PDB file of C-alpha atoms in Angstrom:
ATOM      1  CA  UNK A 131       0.000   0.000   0.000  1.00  0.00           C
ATOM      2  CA  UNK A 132       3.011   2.593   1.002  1.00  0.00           C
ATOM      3  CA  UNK A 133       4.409   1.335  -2.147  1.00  0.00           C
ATOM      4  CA  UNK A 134       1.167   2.885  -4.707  1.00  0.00           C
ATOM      5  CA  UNK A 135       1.125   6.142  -2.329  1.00  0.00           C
ATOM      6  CA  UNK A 136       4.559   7.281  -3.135  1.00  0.00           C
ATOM      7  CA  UNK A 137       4.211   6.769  -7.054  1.00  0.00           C
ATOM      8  CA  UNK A 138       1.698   9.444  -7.512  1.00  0.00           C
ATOM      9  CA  UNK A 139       3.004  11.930  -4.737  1.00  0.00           C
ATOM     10  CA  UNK A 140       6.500  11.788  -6.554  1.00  0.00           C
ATOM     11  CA  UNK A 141       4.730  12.344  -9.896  1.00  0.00           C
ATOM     12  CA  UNK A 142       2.950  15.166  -8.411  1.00  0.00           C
ATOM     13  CA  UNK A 143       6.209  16.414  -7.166  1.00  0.00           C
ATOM     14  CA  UNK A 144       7.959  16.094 -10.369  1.00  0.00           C
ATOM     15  CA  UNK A 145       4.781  17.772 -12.013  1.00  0.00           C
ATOM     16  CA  UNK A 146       5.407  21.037  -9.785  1.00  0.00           C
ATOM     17  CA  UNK A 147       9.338  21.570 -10.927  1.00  0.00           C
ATOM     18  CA  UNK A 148       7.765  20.456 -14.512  1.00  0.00           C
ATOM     19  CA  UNK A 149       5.692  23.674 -14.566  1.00  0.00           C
ATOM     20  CA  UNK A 150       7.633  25.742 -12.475  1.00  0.00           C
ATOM     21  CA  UNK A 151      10.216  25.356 -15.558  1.00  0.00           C
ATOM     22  CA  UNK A 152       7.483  25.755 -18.026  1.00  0.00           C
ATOM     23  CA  UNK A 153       6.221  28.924 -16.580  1.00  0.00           C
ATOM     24  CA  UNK A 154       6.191  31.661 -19.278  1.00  0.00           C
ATOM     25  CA  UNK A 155       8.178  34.532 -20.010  1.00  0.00           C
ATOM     26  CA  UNK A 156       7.149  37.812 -18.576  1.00  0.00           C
ATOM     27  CA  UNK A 157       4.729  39.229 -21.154  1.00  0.00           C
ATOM     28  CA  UNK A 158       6.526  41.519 -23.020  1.00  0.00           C
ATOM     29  CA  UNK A 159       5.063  43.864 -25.421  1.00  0.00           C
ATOM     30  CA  UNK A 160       6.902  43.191 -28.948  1.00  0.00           C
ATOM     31  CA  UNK A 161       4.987  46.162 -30.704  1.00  0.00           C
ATOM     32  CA  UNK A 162       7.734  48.449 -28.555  1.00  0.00           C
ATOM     33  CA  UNK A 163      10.573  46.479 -30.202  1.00  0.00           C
ATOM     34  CA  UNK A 164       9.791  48.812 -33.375  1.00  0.00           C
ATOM     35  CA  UNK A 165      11.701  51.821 -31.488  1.00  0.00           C
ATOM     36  CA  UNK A 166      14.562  50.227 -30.116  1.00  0.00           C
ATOM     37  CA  UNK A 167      16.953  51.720 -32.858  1.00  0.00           C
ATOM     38  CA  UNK A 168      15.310  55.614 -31.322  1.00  0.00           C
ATOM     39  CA  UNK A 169      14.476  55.736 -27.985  1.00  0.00           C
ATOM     40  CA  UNK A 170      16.654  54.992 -25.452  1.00  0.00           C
ATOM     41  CA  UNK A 171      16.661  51.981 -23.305  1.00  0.00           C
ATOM     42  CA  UNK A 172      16.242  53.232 -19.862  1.00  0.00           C
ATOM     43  CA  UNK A 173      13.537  55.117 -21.922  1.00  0.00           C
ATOM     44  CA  UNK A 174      11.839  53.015 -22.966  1.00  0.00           C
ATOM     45  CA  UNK A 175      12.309  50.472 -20.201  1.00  0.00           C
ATOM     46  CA  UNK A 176       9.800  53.284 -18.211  1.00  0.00           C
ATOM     47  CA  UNK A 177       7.609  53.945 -20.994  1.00  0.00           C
ATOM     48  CA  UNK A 178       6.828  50.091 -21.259  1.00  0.00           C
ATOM     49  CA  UNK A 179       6.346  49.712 -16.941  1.00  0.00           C
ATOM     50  CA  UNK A 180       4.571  53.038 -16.141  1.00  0.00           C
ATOM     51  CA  UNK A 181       2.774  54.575 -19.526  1.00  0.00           C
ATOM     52  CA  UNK A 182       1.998  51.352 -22.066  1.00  0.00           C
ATOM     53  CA  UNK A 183      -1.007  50.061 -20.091  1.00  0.00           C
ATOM     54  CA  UNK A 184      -3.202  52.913 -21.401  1.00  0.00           C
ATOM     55  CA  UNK A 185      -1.281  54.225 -24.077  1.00  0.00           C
ATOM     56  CA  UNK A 186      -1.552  51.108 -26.711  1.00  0.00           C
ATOM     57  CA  UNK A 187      -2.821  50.477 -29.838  1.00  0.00           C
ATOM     58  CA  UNK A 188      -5.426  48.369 -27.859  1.00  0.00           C
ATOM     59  CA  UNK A 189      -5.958  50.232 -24.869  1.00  0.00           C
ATOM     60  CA  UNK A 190      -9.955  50.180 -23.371  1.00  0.00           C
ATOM     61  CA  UNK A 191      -8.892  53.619 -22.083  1.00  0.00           C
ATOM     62  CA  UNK A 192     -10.111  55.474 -25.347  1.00  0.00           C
ATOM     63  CA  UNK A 193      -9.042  59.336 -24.089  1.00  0.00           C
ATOM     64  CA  UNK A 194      -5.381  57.753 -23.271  1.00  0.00           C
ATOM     65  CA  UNK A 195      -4.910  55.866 -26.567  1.00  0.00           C
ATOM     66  CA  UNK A 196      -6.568  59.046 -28.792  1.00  0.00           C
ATOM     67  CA  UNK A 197      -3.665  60.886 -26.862  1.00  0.00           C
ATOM     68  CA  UNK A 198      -0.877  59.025 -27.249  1.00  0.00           C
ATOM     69  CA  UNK A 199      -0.284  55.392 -29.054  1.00  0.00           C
ATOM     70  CA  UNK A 200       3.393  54.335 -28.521  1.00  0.00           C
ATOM     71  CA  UNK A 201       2.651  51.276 -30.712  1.00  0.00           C
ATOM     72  CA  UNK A 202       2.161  54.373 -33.092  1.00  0.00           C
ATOM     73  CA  UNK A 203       4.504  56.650 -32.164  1.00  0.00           C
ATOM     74  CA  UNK A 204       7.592  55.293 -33.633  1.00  0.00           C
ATOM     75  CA  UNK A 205       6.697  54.845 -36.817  1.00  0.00           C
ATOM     76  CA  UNK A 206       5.329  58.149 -37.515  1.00  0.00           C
ATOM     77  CA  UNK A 207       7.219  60.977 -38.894  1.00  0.00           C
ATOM     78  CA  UNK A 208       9.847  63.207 -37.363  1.00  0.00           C
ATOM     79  CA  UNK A 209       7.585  66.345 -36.815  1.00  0.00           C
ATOM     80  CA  UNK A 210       4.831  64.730 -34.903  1.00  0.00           C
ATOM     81  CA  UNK A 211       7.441  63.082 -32.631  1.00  0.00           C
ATOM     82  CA  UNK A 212       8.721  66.268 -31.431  1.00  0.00           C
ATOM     83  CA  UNK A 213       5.308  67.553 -31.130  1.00  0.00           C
ATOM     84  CA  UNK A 214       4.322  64.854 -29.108  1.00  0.00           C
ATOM     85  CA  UNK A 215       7.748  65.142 -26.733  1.00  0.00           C
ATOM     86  CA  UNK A 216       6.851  67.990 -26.138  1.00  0.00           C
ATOM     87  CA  UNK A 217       3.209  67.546 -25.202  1.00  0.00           C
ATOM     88  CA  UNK A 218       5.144  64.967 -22.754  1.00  0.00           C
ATOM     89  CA  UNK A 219       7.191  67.158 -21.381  1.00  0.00           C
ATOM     90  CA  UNK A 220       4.397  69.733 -20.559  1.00  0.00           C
ATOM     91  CA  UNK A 221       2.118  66.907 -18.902  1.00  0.00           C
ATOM     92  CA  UNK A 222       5.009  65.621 -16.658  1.00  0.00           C
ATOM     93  CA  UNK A 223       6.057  69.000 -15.880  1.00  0.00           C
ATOM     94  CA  UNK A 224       2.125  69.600 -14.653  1.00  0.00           C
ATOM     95  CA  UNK A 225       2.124  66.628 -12.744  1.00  0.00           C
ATOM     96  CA  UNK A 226      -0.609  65.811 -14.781  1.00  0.00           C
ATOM     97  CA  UNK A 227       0.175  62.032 -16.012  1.00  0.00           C
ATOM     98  CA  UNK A 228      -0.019  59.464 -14.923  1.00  0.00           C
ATOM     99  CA  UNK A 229      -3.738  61.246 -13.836  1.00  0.00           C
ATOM    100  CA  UNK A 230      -4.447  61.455 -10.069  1.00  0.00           C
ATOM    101  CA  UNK A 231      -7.316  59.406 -10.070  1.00  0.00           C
ATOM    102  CA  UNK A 232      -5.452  56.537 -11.815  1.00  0.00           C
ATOM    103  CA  UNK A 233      -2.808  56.424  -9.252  1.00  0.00           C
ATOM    104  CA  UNK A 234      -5.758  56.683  -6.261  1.00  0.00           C
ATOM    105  CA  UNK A 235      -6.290  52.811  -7.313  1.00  0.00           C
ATOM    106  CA  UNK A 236      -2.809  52.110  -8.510  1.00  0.00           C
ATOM    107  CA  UNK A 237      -0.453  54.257  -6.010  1.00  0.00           C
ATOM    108  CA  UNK A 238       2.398  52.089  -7.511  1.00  0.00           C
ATOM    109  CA  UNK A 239       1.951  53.621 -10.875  1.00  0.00           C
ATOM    110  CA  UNK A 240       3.381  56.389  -9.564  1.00  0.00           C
ATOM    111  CA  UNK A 241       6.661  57.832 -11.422  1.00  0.00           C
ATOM    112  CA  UNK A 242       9.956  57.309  -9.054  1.00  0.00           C
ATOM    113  CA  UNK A 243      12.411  60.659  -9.399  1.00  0.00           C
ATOM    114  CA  UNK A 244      14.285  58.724 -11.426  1.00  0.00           C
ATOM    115  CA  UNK A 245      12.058  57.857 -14.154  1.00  0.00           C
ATOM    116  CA  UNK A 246      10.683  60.917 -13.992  1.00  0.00           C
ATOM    117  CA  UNK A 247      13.885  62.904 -14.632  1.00  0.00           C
ATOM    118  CA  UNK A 248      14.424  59.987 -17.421  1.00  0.00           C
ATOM    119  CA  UNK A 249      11.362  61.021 -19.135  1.00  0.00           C
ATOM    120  CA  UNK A 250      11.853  64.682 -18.678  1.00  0.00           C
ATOM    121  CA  UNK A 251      15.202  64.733 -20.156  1.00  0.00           C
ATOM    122  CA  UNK A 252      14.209  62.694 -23.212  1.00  0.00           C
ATOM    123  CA  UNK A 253      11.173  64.431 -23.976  1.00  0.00           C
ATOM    124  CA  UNK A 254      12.862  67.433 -23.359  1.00  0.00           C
ATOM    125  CA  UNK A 255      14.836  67.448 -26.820  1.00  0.00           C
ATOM    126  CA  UNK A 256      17.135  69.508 -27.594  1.00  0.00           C
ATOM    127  CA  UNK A 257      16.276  72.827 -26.364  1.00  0.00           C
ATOM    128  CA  UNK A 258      16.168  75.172 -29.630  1.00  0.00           C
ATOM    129  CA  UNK A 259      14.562  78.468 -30.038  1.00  0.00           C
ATOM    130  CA  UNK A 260      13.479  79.630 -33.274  1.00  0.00           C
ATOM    131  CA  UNK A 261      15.574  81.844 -35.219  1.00  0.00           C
TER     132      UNK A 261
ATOM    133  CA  UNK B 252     -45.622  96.957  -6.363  1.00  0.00           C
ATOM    134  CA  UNK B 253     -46.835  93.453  -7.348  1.00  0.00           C
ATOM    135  CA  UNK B 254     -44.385  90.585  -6.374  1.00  0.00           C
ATOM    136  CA  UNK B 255     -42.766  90.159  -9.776  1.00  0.00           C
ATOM    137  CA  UNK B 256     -42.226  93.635 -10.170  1.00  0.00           C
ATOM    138  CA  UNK B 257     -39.755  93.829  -7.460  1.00  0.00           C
ATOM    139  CA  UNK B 258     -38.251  90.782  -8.666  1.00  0.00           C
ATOM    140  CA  UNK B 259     -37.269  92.735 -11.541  1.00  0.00           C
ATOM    141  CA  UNK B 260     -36.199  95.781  -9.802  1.00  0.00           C
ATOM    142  CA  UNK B 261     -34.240  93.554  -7.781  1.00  0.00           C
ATOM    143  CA  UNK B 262     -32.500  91.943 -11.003  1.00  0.00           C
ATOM    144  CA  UNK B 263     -31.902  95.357 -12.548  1.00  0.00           C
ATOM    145  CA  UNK B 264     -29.983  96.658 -10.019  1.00  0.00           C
ATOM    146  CA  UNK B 265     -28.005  93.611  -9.146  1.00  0.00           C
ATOM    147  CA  UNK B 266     -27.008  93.843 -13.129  1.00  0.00           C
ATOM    148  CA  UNK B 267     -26.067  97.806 -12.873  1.00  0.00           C
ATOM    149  CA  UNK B 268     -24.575  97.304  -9.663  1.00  0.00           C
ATOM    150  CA  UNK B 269     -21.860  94.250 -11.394  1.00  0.00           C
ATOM    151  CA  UNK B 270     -21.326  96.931 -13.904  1.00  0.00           C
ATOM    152  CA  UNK B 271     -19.107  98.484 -11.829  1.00  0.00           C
ATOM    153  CA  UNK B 272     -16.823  95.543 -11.060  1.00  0.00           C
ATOM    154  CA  UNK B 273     -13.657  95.960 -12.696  1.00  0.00           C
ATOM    155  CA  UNK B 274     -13.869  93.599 -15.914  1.00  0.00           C
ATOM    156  CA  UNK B 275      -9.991  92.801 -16.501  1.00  0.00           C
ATOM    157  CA  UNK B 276      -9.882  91.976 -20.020  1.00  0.00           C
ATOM    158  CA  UNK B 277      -6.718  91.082 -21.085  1.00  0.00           C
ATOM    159  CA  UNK B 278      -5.002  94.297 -22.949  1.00  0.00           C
ATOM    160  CA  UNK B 279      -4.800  94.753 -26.428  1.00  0.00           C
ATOM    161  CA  UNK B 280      -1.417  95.074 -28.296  1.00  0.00           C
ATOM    162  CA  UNK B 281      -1.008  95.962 -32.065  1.00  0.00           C
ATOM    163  CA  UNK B 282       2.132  95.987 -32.344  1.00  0.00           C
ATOM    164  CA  UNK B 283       3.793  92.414 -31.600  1.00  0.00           C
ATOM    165  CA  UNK B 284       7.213  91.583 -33.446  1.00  0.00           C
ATOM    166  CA  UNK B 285       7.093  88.514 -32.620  1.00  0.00           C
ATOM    167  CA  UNK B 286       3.802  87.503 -34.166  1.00  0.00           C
ATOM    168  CA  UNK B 287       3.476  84.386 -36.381  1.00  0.00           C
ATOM    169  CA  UNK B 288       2.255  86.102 -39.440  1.00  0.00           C
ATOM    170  CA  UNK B 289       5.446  87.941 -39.010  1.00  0.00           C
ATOM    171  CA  UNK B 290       7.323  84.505 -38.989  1.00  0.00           C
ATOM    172  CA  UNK B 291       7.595  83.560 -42.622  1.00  0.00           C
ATOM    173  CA  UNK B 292       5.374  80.457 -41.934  1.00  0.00           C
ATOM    174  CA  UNK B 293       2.207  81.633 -43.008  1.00  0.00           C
ATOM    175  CA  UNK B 294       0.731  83.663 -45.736  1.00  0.00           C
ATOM    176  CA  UNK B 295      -1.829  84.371 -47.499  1.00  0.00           C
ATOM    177  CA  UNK B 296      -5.442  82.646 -46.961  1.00  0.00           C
ATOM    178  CA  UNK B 297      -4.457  80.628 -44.298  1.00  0.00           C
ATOM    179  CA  UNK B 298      -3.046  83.571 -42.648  1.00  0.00           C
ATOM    180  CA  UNK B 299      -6.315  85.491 -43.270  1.00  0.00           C
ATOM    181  CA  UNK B 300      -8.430  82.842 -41.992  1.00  0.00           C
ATOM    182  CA  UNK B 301      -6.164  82.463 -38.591  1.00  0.00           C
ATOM    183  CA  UNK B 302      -6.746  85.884 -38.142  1.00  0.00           C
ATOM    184  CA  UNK B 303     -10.159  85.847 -38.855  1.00  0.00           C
ATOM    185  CA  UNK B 304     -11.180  82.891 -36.503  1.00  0.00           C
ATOM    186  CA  UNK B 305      -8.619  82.668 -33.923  1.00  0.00           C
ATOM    187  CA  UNK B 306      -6.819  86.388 -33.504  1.00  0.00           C
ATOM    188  CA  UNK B 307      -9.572  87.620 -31.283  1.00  0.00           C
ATOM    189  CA  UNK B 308      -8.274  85.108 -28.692  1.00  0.00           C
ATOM    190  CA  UNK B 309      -5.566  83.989 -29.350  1.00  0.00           C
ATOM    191  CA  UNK B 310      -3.421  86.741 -29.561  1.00  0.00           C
ATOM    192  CA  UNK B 311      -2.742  90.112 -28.486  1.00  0.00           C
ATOM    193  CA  UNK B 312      -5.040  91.700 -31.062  1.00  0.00           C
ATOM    194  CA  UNK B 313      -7.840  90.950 -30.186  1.00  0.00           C
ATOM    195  CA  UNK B 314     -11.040  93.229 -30.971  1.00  0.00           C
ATOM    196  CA  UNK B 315     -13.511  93.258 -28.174  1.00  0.00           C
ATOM    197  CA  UNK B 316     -17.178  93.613 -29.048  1.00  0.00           C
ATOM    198  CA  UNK B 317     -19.380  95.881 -27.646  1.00  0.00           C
ATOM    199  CA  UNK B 318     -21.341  93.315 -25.300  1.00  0.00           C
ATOM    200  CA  UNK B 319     -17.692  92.075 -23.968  1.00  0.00           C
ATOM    201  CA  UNK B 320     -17.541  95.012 -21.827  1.00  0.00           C
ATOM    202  CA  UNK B 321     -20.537  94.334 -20.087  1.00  0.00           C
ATOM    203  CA  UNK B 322     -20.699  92.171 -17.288  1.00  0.00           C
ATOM    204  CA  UNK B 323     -21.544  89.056 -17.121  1.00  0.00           C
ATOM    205  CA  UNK B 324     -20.764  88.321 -20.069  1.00  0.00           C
ATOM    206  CA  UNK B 325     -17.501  90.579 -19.784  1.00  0.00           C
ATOM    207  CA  UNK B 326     -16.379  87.859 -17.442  1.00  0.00           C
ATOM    208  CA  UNK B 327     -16.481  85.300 -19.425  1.00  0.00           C
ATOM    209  CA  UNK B 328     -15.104  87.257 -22.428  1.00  0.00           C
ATOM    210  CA  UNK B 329     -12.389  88.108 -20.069  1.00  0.00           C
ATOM    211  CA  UNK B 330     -11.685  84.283 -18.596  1.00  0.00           C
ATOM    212  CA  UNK B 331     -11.972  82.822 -22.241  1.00  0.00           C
ATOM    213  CA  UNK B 332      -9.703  85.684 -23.453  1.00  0.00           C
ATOM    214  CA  UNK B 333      -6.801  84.831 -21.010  1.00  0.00           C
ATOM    215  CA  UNK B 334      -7.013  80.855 -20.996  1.00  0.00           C
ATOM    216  CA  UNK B 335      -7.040  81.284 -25.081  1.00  0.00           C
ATOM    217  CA  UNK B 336      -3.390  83.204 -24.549  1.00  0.00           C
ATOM    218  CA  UNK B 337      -2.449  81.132 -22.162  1.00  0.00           C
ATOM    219  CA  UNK B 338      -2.840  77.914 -24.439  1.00  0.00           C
ATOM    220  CA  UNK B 339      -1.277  79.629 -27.247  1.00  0.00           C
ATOM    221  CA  UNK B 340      -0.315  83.157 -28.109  1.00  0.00           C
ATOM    222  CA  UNK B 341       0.423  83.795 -31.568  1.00  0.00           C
ATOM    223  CA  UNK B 342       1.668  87.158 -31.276  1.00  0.00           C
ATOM    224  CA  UNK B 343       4.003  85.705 -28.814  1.00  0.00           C
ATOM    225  CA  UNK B 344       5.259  83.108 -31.661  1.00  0.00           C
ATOM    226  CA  UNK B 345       8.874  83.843 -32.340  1.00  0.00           C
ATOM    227  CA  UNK B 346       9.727  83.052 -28.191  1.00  0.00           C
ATOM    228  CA  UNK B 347       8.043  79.515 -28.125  1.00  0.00           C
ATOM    229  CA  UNK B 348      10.884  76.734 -28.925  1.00  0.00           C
ATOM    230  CA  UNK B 349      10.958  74.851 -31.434  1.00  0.00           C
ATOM    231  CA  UNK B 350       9.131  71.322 -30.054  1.00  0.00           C
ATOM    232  CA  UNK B 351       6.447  74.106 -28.315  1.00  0.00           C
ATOM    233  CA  UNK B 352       5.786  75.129 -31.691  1.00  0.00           C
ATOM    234  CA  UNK B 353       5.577  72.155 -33.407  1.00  0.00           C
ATOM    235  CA  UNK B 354       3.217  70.633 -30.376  1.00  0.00           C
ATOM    236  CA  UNK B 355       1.089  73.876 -30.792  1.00  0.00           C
ATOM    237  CA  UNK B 356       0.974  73.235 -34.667  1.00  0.00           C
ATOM    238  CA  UNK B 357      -0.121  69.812 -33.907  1.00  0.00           C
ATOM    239  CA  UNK B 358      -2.544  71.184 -31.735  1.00  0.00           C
ATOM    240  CA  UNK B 359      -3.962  72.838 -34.187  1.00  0.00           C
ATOM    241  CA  UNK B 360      -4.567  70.316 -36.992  1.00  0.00           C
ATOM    242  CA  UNK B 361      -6.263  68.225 -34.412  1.00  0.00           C
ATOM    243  CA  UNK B 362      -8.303  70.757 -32.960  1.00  0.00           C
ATOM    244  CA  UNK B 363      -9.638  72.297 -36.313  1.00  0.00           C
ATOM    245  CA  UNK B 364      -9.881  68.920 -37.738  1.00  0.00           C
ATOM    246  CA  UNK B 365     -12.297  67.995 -34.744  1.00  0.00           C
ATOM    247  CA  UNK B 366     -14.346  71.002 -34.305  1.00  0.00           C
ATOM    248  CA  UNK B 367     -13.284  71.756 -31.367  1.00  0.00           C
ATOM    249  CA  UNK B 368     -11.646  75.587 -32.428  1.00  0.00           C
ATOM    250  CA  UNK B 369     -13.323  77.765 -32.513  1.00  0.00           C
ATOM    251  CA  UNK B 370     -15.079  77.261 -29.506  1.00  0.00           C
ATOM    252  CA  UNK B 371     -19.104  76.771 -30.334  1.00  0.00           C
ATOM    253  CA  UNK B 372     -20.201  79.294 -28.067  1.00  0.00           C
ATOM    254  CA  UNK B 373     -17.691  82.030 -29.981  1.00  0.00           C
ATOM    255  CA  UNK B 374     -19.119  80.849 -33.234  1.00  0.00           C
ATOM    256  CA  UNK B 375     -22.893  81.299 -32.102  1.00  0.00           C
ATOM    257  CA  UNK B 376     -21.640  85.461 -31.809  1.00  0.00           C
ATOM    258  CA  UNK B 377     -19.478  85.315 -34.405  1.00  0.00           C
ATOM    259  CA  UNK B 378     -20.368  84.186 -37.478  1.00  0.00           C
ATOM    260  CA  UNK B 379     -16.939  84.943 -39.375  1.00  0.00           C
ATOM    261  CA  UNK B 380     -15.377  82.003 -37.452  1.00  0.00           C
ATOM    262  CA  UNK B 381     -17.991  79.417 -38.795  1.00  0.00           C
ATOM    263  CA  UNK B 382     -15.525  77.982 -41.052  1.00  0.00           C
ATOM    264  CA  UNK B 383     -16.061  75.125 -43.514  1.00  0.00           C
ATOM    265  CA  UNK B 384     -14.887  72.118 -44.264  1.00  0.00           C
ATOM    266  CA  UNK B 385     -12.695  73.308 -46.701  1.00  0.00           C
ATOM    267  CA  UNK B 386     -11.281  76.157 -44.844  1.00  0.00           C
ATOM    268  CA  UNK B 387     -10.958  73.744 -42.044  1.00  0.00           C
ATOM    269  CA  UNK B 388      -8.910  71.384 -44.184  1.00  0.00           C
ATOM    270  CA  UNK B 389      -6.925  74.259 -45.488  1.00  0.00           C
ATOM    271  CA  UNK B 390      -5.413  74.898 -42.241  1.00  0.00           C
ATOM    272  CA  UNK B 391      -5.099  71.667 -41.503  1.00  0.00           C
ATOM    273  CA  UNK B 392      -3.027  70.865 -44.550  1.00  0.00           C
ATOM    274  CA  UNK B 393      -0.802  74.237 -43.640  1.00  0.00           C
ATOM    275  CA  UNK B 394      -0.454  73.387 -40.237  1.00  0.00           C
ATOM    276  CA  UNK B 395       1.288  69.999 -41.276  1.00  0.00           C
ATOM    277  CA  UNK B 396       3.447  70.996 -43.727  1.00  0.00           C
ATOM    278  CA  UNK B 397       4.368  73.845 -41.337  1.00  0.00           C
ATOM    279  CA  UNK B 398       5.126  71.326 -38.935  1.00  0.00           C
ATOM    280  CA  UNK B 399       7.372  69.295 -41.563  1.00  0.00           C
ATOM    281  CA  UNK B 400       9.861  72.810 -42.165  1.00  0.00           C
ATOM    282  CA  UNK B 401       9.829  73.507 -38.566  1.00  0.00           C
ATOM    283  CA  UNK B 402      11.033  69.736 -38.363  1.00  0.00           C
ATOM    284  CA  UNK B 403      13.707  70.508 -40.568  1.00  0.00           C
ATOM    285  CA  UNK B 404      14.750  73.401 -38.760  1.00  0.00           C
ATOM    286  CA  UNK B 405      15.073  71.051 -35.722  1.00  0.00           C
TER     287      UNK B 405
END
């Protein structure tokens, strides 16, 4: 009788390191691959954690995707890049984004200093007045 | 006096009596060097219809109606007048950077494309900014290509 118990808990066993080797990837998002060879890393390392859940080609948040699409934003042209760094750079400045009430349910969304001064400083361009 | 009619006594006062709250509209410059039609950018129609439809707010030129110096409504002339600078000033054009300019360009093409500029309630008193689809797409089209030699400039 001992002999038939052990059989199935040492399958079960095995079963657990089976899956626990299985288990899947982090999900990553491979739509953002398309502006490696532009945006920085660190970049766009905080982009994908902090700003990608709303702003996505797919996002159910219709006012956040209408605003900014980063599957979208890479491939469009030079011009409306800048504009929309700069519209970045105002928002963050504001303390505007991510919104207040979004971070009342999800305090964690909340920008560190250092990915905040990351974003800044990217969306910041080069300063350049017009001549 | 019947009930109603010192109701309206009541309500004509109250409106001469507002009258003499200061109205603050924001001040009127003609003479702005650094105005966008001064910029090289724009010209002719599109520059005419910018002026037309969006001088009288945004920018320091604008021409205030008789009824905007009456209050209530001066308030709101005077609140819409100021946000509208605020957003964007054109006669304050030349000291906006570059990416400023090319996200208020951007704002612009959306806005117009969307009906959201001019604002309805401006249109309802002034018929001149009422503009059509095809004056709509006109500045839409300039406000691109604007975009694209500003771009360049970058």
């Amino acid at each position: 009788m001992k002999k038939f118990g052990l059989l199935p808990a040492a399958a079960i066993v095995g079963l657990l390191f089976f899956q626990a080797a299985q288990k899947p990837e982090p999900e990553k998002h491979p739509d953002l691959n398309l502006f490696d060879a532009k945006m920085p890393a660190n970049v766009k390392a905080v982009v994908e954690q902090k700003c990608y859940g709303c702003h996505n080609a797919e996002s159910k948040n219709e006012k956040g995707k209408k605003k900014l699409d980063w599957d979208f934003f890479e491939s469009e042209k030079k011009s409306k890049q800048l504009a929309t760094m700069s519209k970045i750079n105002e928002v963050l400045t504001e303390g505007d984004m991510p919104p207040a009430r979004f971070l009342e349910n999800k305090p964690e969304g909340k920008l560190s200093d250092e990915e905040m001064a990351i974003l800044k400083e990217w969306s910041a361009g080069k300063k350049k007045k017009a001549e | 006096m019947k009930a109603w009619q010192y109701t309206g006594l009541a309500i004509a006062l109250i409106f001469l009596g507002v009258q003499f709250v200061p109205n603050d509209l924001p001040e009127v410059s003609q003479d702005n060097p650094g105005d966008l039609l001064g910029s090289g950018i724009v010209d002719g129609e599109v520059a005419d219809l910018l002026q037309t439809a969006c001088y009288n707010c945004h920018s320091n030129a604008t021409k205030y109606p008789w009824y905007s110096q009456v209050a209530p409504v001066s308030w709101l002339v005077a609140k819409d007048v100021k946000m509208a600078r605020e957003e964007v000033n054109f006669s304050t054009w030349a000291e906006y950077e570059l990416m400023d300019q090319l996200a208020i360009l951007d704002d612009i093409y959306s806005n117009v494309e969307e009906k959201h500029m001019p604002l309805p309630i401006y249109i309802t008193m002034h018929a001149e900014a009422d503009l059509d689809d095809v004056q709509r797409q006109k500045i839409v089209d300039w406000a691109e290509a604007a975009m694209d030699i500003i771009a360049e400039e970058y």
